[in-house]
Short mmCIF file of C-alpha atoms in Angstrom, two decimals:
data_model
loop_
_atom_site.label_atom_id
_atom_site.label_comp_id
_atom_site.label_asym_id
_atom_site.label_seq_id
_atom_site.Cartn_x
_atom_site.Cartn_y
_atom_site.Cartn_z
CA MET Z 1 85.16 209.10 131.59
CA ARG Z 2 84.20 212.05 133.56
CA GLU Z 3 80.71 210.85 132.77
CA THR Z 4 81.40 206.86 132.92
CA LYS Z 5 82.62 207.98 136.67
CA VAL Z 6 79.19 209.74 137.34
CA THR Z 7 77.15 207.42 135.98
CA PHE Z 8 78.96 204.46 138.02
CA LYS Z 9 78.40 206.96 140.86
CA TYR Z 10 74.41 207.19 140.02
CA LEU Z 11 74.26 203.27 139.87
CA CYS Z 12 75.32 203.07 142.79
CA TYR Z 13 73.58 205.62 144.37
CA GLU Z 14 69.84 204.26 142.52
CA ILE Z 15 71.05 200.30 143.99
CA LYS Z 16 71.57 201.08 147.74
CA LYS Z 17 68.07 203.39 147.57
CA SER Z 18 66.51 200.38 146.30
CA LEU Z 19 67.96 198.25 148.47
CA TRP Z 20 65.58 197.96 151.20
CA ALA Z 21 62.58 197.49 148.40
CA ILE Z 22 64.96 194.03 147.74
CA VAL Z 23 65.35 192.84 150.68
CA VAL Z 24 61.57 193.29 151.58
CA LEU Z 25 60.43 191.19 148.30
CA SER Z 26 63.18 188.66 148.97
CA ALA Z 27 61.57 188.02 151.99
CA LEU Z 28 58.46 188.16 150.70
CA CYS Z 29 58.77 185.62 147.85
CA THR Z 30 60.78 183.35 149.97
CA LEU Z 31 58.79 182.61 152.50
CA PRO Z 32 55.93 181.73 151.74
CA TYR Z 33 57.23 179.47 149.34
CA VAL Z 34 60.36 177.86 151.50
CA ALA Z 35 56.81 177.05 154.19
CA MET Z 36 54.74 175.37 151.25
CA LEU Z 37 58.70 172.59 150.53
CA ALA Z 38 59.36 172.35 154.19
CA SER Z 39 55.38 171.37 154.57
CA MET Z 40 54.08 169.28 151.45
CA SER Z 41 53.36 165.66 151.09
CA MET Z 42 56.28 164.64 148.17
CA ILE Z 43 54.15 160.89 148.25
CA ILE Z 44 50.63 161.09 147.58
CA ARG Z 45 48.33 158.29 148.47
CA VAL Z 46 45.11 157.32 146.33
CA PRO Z 47 43.25 154.27 148.14
CA VAL Z 48 42.20 152.34 145.07
CA GLY Z 49 40.68 149.77 146.94
CA ASP Z 50 40.65 147.68 150.11
CA GLY Z 51 43.83 148.37 151.21
CA VAL Z 52 45.23 148.53 148.87
CA TYR Z 53 46.97 152.31 147.47
CA ASP Z 54 48.47 154.47 144.48
CA THR Z 55 51.29 156.67 145.15
CA TYR Z 56 52.43 159.52 143.47
CA LEU Z 57 55.10 161.70 143.13
CA SER Z 58 54.25 165.81 143.74
CA GLY Z 59 55.12 168.15 142.15
CA PRO Z 60 58.27 170.56 143.47
CA ASN Z 61 56.21 173.71 143.52
CA VAL Z 62 58.74 174.51 141.11
CA GLU Z 63 55.98 176.91 139.20
CA MET Z 64 55.01 179.20 142.83
CA VAL Z 65 58.87 181.25 142.36
CA PHE Z 66 58.43 181.39 139.02
CA VAL Z 67 54.91 183.20 139.33
CA GLU Z 68 56.99 185.44 141.54
CA LEU Z 69 58.80 186.27 139.32
CA ALA Z 70 56.69 187.11 136.46
CA ALA Z 71 55.09 189.57 139.09
CA LEU Z 72 58.39 191.41 140.12
CA CYS Z 73 59.03 191.44 136.42
CA TYR Z 74 55.83 193.76 136.35
CA LEU Z 75 56.21 195.61 139.13
CA ALA Z 76 59.95 196.76 138.97
CA PRO Z 77 59.34 198.48 135.96
CA MET Z 78 56.73 199.88 138.01
CA PHE Z 79 58.97 201.07 140.22
CA VAL Z 80 62.01 202.77 138.58
CA TYR Z 81 60.19 204.28 135.59
CA SER Z 82 57.50 205.53 137.63
CA PHE Z 83 59.84 209.15 138.10
CA LYS Z 84 58.78 210.02 134.30
CA MET Z 85 54.77 210.25 135.10
CA ASN Z 86 55.34 213.09 137.55
CA LYS Z 87 56.38 216.96 136.64
CA ARG Z 88 58.38 217.90 139.52
CA SER Z 89 60.74 214.28 139.45
CA VAL Z 90 61.12 213.78 135.61
CA ASP Z 91 62.02 217.83 135.71
CA ALA Z 92 64.29 216.71 138.58
CA TYR Z 93 65.78 213.38 136.30
CA TYR Z 94 66.41 215.16 133.09
CA SER Z 95 67.91 217.83 134.53
CA LEU Z 96 70.72 215.32 136.16
CA PRO Z 97 74.55 215.66 134.23
CA ILE Z 98 74.01 212.09 132.30
CA LYS Z 99 72.33 211.48 128.96
CA ARG Z 100 69.36 210.35 128.58
CA GLU Z 101 70.30 206.77 127.58
CA LYS Z 102 72.22 206.75 130.59
CA LEU Z 103 69.20 207.74 133.27
CA TYR Z 104 67.06 204.86 131.94
CA LEU Z 105 70.78 202.02 131.26
CA VAL Z 106 71.30 202.71 135.27
CA LYS Z 107 67.13 202.23 135.66
CA THR Z 108 66.47 199.54 133.88
CA VAL Z 109 69.67 197.37 135.33
CA VAL Z 110 68.03 199.13 139.05
CA GLY Z 111 64.85 197.45 138.14
CA LEU Z 112 66.05 193.93 137.03
CA LEU Z 113 67.72 193.53 139.88
CA ILE Z 114 64.61 194.36 142.04
CA ALA Z 115 63.62 191.30 140.42
CA PHE Z 116 66.35 188.77 139.65
CA VAL Z 117 67.43 189.58 143.05
CA PRO Z 118 64.57 187.98 144.76
CA PHE Z 119 63.80 185.09 142.70
CA THR Z 120 67.62 183.96 143.04
CA VAL Z 121 67.24 184.32 147.29
CA ALA Z 122 63.60 182.03 147.12
CA HIS Z 123 65.05 179.96 144.29
CA PHE Z 124 67.58 178.82 146.01
CA ALA Z 125 66.69 178.76 149.67
CA GLY Z 126 63.86 175.75 147.59
CA MET Z 127 66.26 174.06 146.49
CA LEU Z 128 67.97 174.02 150.00
CA THR Z 129 64.85 173.18 151.43
CA LEU Z 130 63.93 170.01 149.11
CA ALA Z 131 67.58 169.27 149.70
CA LEU Z 132 67.62 168.89 153.58
CA ARG Z 133 64.29 167.05 153.76
CA PRO Z 134 65.30 163.27 153.87
CA ASP Z 135 64.22 160.78 150.88
CA ASN Z 136 63.66 163.36 148.73
CA PRO Z 137 62.83 161.50 145.41
CA TYR Z 138 63.84 164.81 142.92
CA ARG Z 139 66.68 165.28 140.79
CA MET Z 140 67.90 168.26 142.20
CA VAL Z 141 70.29 169.00 139.48
CA MET Z 142 67.51 170.20 137.62
CA TYR Z 143 66.88 172.98 139.92
CA LEU Z 144 69.90 174.99 137.91
CA PRO Z 145 68.78 174.97 133.62
CA ALA Z 146 65.32 176.26 136.23
CA TYR Z 147 66.97 178.68 137.21
CA PHE Z 148 69.45 179.84 134.24
CA GLY Z 149 65.92 180.03 131.78
CA GLY Z 150 64.00 181.71 134.67
CA LEU Z 151 66.70 184.53 134.26
CA LEU Z 152 66.60 184.06 130.14
CA PHE Z 153 62.60 184.27 130.17
CA GLY Z 154 62.57 187.77 133.27
CA LEU Z 155 65.13 189.62 131.38
CA CYS Z 156 62.34 188.99 128.34
CA LEU Z 157 59.55 189.82 129.76
CA TYR Z 158 61.54 192.30 131.68
CA GLY Z 159 62.42 193.92 128.50
CA VAL Z 160 58.57 194.02 127.04
CA ASN Z 161 57.05 195.20 129.90
CA ALA Z 162 59.14 198.32 129.94
CA PHE Z 163 58.91 199.29 127.04
CA LEU Z 164 54.55 199.04 127.29
CA TYR Z 165 55.30 200.93 130.99
CA THR Z 166 56.98 203.83 129.03
CA ARG Z 167 54.89 204.44 126.30
CA ALA Z 168 52.50 205.64 129.13
CA ASN Z 169 52.31 209.59 131.11
CA ARG Z 170 50.13 207.85 133.70
CA MET Z 171 50.90 204.85 135.99
CA ILE Z 172 46.78 203.32 135.05
CA ASP Z 173 48.19 203.63 131.42
CA GLY Z 174 51.17 201.95 131.91
CA VAL Z 175 49.89 198.98 133.33
CA VAL Z 176 47.29 198.19 130.93
CA PHE Z 177 49.31 198.84 128.33
CA MET Z 178 51.23 195.84 129.83
CA ILE Z 179 48.49 193.51 130.22
CA GLY Z 180 46.77 194.69 127.15
CA TYR Z 181 49.48 193.58 125.10
CA ALA Z 182 50.43 190.32 127.02
CA PHE Z 183 47.20 189.04 124.83
CA ILE Z 184 46.93 190.06 121.60
CA ALA Z 185 48.71 187.07 120.07
CA PRO Z 186 46.67 184.23 121.94
CA PHE Z 187 43.63 185.81 120.42
CA CYS Z 188 45.56 186.20 117.07
CA ILE Z 189 45.64 181.96 117.68
CA MET Z 190 42.29 181.36 118.82
CA TYR Z 191 40.71 183.55 116.13
CA TYR Z 192 42.54 181.36 113.48
CA GLU Z 193 41.54 178.14 115.22
CA GLU Z 194 37.95 179.46 114.78
CA VAL Z 195 38.12 180.52 110.85
CA SER Z 196 40.00 178.15 110.08
CA SER Z 197 37.99 175.17 112.26
CA ASN Z 198 41.92 173.53 112.92
CA TYR Z 199 42.05 173.03 116.74
CA THR Z 200 45.31 171.43 116.35
CA ILE Z 201 47.32 173.88 118.09
CA LEU Z 202 47.46 172.47 121.66
CA TRP Z 203 47.19 174.73 125.34
CA TYR Z 204 50.80 174.61 125.72
CA GLU Z 205 51.91 176.32 122.17
CA GLU Z 206 49.34 179.15 122.49
CA SER Z 207 50.37 179.70 126.22
CA ALA Z 208 53.29 180.26 125.35
CA THR Z 209 52.41 183.45 123.10
CA ILE Z 210 51.45 185.37 125.91
CA THR Z 211 54.30 187.61 127.09
CA PHE Z 212 54.03 185.90 130.50
CA GLY Z 213 53.63 182.41 128.77
CA ALA Z 214 57.16 181.19 129.71
CA PHE Z 215 56.17 181.41 133.26
CA THR Z 216 53.80 178.94 132.61
CA VAL Z 217 55.18 176.68 130.85
CA PHE Z 218 58.65 176.74 131.53
CA PRO Z 219 58.48 175.82 135.10
CA GLY Z 220 55.38 173.05 134.67
CA ALA Z 221 58.23 171.43 132.19
CA MET Z 222 61.06 171.54 134.94
CA SER Z 223 58.77 170.61 137.31
CA GLN Z 224 58.32 167.27 135.25
CA TYR Z 225 62.24 166.73 134.96
CA MET Z 226 62.46 166.97 138.22
CA ARG Z 227 59.77 164.21 139.18
CA GLY Z 228 61.98 162.08 136.61
CA PHE Z 229 60.37 162.43 132.82
CA GLN Z 230 62.87 162.33 130.28
CA THR Z 231 60.93 163.88 127.82
CA VAL Z 232 58.17 166.86 127.59
CA ARG Z 233 56.41 168.06 124.96
CA GLN Z 234 55.93 171.68 126.09
CA LEU Z 235 59.58 172.20 126.42
CA THR Z 236 59.70 173.23 122.14
CA PRO Z 237 62.62 175.78 120.32
CA PHE Z 238 59.40 177.83 119.77
CA LEU Z 239 59.03 178.98 123.54
CA PHE Z 240 62.57 180.70 123.83
CA ILE Z 241 62.82 181.94 120.06
CA TYR Z 242 59.75 183.37 120.79
CA HIS Z 243 60.17 185.03 123.98
CA VAL Z 244 63.97 185.97 122.90
CA VAL Z 245 63.04 187.75 120.09
CA LEU Z 246 59.66 189.16 121.54
CA GLY Z 247 62.42 191.08 124.38
CA ALA Z 248 65.14 191.82 121.73
CA VAL Z 249 62.41 193.76 120.30
CA GLY Z 250 61.82 195.60 123.70
CA TYR Z 251 64.47 196.26 124.31
CA LEU Z 252 65.36 197.98 120.97
CA LEU Z 253 62.27 199.08 121.00
CA PHE Z 254 63.03 201.03 124.65
CA PHE Z 255 66.41 202.54 123.63
CA VAL Z 256 65.05 204.32 120.00
CA PHE Z 257 62.09 206.04 121.84
CA LEU Z 258 63.75 207.26 124.64
CA LYS Z 259 64.95 210.13 122.47
CA LYS Z 260 61.39 211.27 122.08
CA GLU Z 261 60.67 210.88 125.52
CA LYS Z 262 59.84 214.80 126.92
CA GLY Z 263 58.94 215.89 130.53
CA GLU Z 264 56.50 218.34 129.97
CA ASN Z 265 53.97 214.98 128.82
CA ALA Z 266 53.81 213.22 132.25
CA GLU Z 267 50.90 213.52 133.41
CA GLN Z 268 48.65 213.88 130.42
CA VAL Z 269 47.00 211.46 128.28
CA SER Z 270 49.19 208.45 126.82
CA GLU Z 271 48.95 209.11 122.87
CA SER Z 272 51.79 206.74 121.77
CA TRP Z 273 50.47 205.06 119.37
CA PHE Z 274 52.36 201.75 120.99
CA GLY Z 275 48.83 202.27 123.75
CA TYR Z 276 45.43 202.79 123.13
CA LYS Z 277 44.94 203.76 119.18
CA VAL Z 278 45.69 199.94 118.82
CA LEU Z 279 44.68 197.72 122.45
CA ILE Z 280 40.95 199.53 121.88
CA PRO Z 281 40.06 198.96 118.36
CA PHE Z 282 42.43 195.62 118.43
CA TYR Z 283 39.88 193.89 121.56
CA VAL Z 284 36.71 195.56 120.27
CA ALA Z 285 37.07 193.98 116.52
CA MET Z 286 38.72 190.85 118.39
CA PHE Z 287 35.81 190.44 120.85
CA LEU Z 288 33.41 190.91 117.54
CA ALA Z 289 35.09 188.23 115.93
CA LEU Z 290 34.31 185.84 118.26
CA SER Z 291 31.29 186.71 120.09
CA GLU Z 292 28.71 184.28 117.49
CA PHE Z 293 26.28 187.32 116.69
CA GLU Z 294 24.64 187.32 119.95
CA PHE Z 295 23.20 190.66 120.40
CA GLY Z 296 23.77 190.83 124.24
CA ALA Z 297 27.72 190.06 123.63
CA ILE Z 298 27.73 193.12 120.59
CA CYS Z 299 26.12 195.43 123.45
CA VAL Z 300 28.90 194.45 125.71
CA VAL Z 301 31.55 195.17 123.70
CA LEU Z 302 30.46 198.44 122.18
CA VAL Z 303 30.22 199.48 125.64
CA GLY Z 304 32.98 198.01 126.70
CA GLY Z 305 34.73 200.21 124.10
CA ILE Z 306 32.79 203.24 124.67
CA VAL Z 307 34.08 202.63 128.66
CA ALA Z 308 37.67 202.50 127.36
CA LEU Z 309 37.93 205.98 125.22
CA ILE Z 310 36.50 207.29 128.23
CA VAL Z 311 39.61 205.99 130.32
CA TYR Z 312 41.90 206.91 127.18
CA ARG Z 313 40.75 210.53 126.81
CA GLN Z 314 39.69 211.47 130.35
CA LYS Z 315 36.55 213.11 128.85
CA PHE Z 316 32.94 211.85 128.46
CA VAL Z 317 32.76 213.79 125.23
CA PHE Z 318 35.16 213.02 121.88
CA SER Z 319 35.80 214.25 118.75
CA TRP Z 320 34.23 212.77 115.15
CA LYS Z 321 38.02 210.71 114.69
CA TRP Z 322 37.44 208.89 118.31
CA TRP Z 323 34.01 207.50 116.74
CA VAL Z 324 35.16 206.77 113.88
CA MET Z 325 37.81 204.72 114.82
CA LEU Z 326 35.66 202.89 116.97
CA ALA Z 327 33.31 202.26 113.99
CA GLY Z 328 35.68 200.91 112.41
CA ALA Z 329 37.01 198.33 114.87
CA VAL Z 330 33.39 197.50 114.93
CA CYS Z 331 32.91 196.59 111.48
CA ILE Z 332 36.14 194.89 111.29
CA GLY Z 333 35.10 193.17 113.47
CA LEU Z 334 31.54 191.93 112.86
CA LEU Z 335 33.85 191.24 108.99
CA LEU Z 336 36.27 188.85 110.86
CA CYS Z 337 32.85 187.17 113.09
CA GLY Z 338 30.89 186.47 109.48
CA MET Z 339 33.59 184.94 107.85
CA ILE Z 340 33.67 182.52 110.89
CA GLU Z 341 30.52 181.95 110.30
CA LEU Z 342 30.52 181.41 106.92
CA THR Z 343 33.55 178.98 107.20
CA ASN Z 344 32.13 176.76 109.51
CA LEU Z 345 28.28 176.07 107.44
CA PRO Z 346 27.48 172.75 106.79
CA VAL Z 347 28.61 171.05 103.64
CA ALA Z 348 25.43 169.89 101.46
CA THR Z 349 25.89 166.48 100.96
CA PRO Z 350 24.49 165.29 97.81
CA ILE Z 351 21.72 162.97 97.20
CA PRO Z 352 22.30 159.73 95.46
CA GLU Z 353 20.34 158.89 93.28
CA THR Z 354 18.13 155.92 93.22
CA TYR Z 355 17.83 153.40 90.27
CA HIS Z 356 15.34 151.03 89.12
CA SER Z 357 15.62 148.38 87.26
#
């Protein structure tokens, strides 16, 4: 009971400490969005002939506030978890009279507030701005499912980024991890399309597999609903299932790996297996697999891999195991590239026999 009270008091303290940041972010998200909605032309007239015009209903630009939410889901983990990347601050936080799990739970709640409060203010301020405009042609009721969809996808993206960012021991490494893992699934899809010569995956299905992909696909679909469309192909069950599973795995791994967090790792090389040890060989192999055996592209990928190792190890001389890792990634990448070339070889057509009477 005493620990619960201490945790609650600590939560109130963290919220109070972050209040000014929340207010500033809310203003930065809301003012440009409201200004754009207040000044935009809702009906677009396009001349098609002498005195003849085609009229189009412009989008309500709901995508803008979702882009802001996606950015906040990257900035908030950096704001609340960066204490673990400084030796002095991590020792101070880990000495607090609450369990580490509750410490990170409080930080997570504060991070979600930093992401969701500005989004909420901007979203409903934009809705009110459009509702007050005369001759408003939009289906304003769709702003409600759009809002709750944003909360769902924001919750999922935050969970993924919270786990990836806390795998790092330095801030820059955490940023690289969040961005690097965002594009792993799309690269796998691109390779599948190349090796199978099956280009049936639509743009919104491929975009949905990016960790922040829902923030491009979902608001685009909701924008169409707001303009009166009855069905939208982009809004598939896969979009929701994929990101909910991704977010659930992120939160699960985030709290499971808390027991392995050590304060002395702050500011050290990020040795997590969820970091450079996966990202460097993956991207080297994937870029080579899609290089089409072009010499220039192969050289650029090799140089990029070595630069990534320098950033990772923070030195210019590596032990043999890192060269083996890089060489293995190169071999796998060239092998995968060869598979694409083999599957795309032209098929010889049989020459028809000529019969003479």
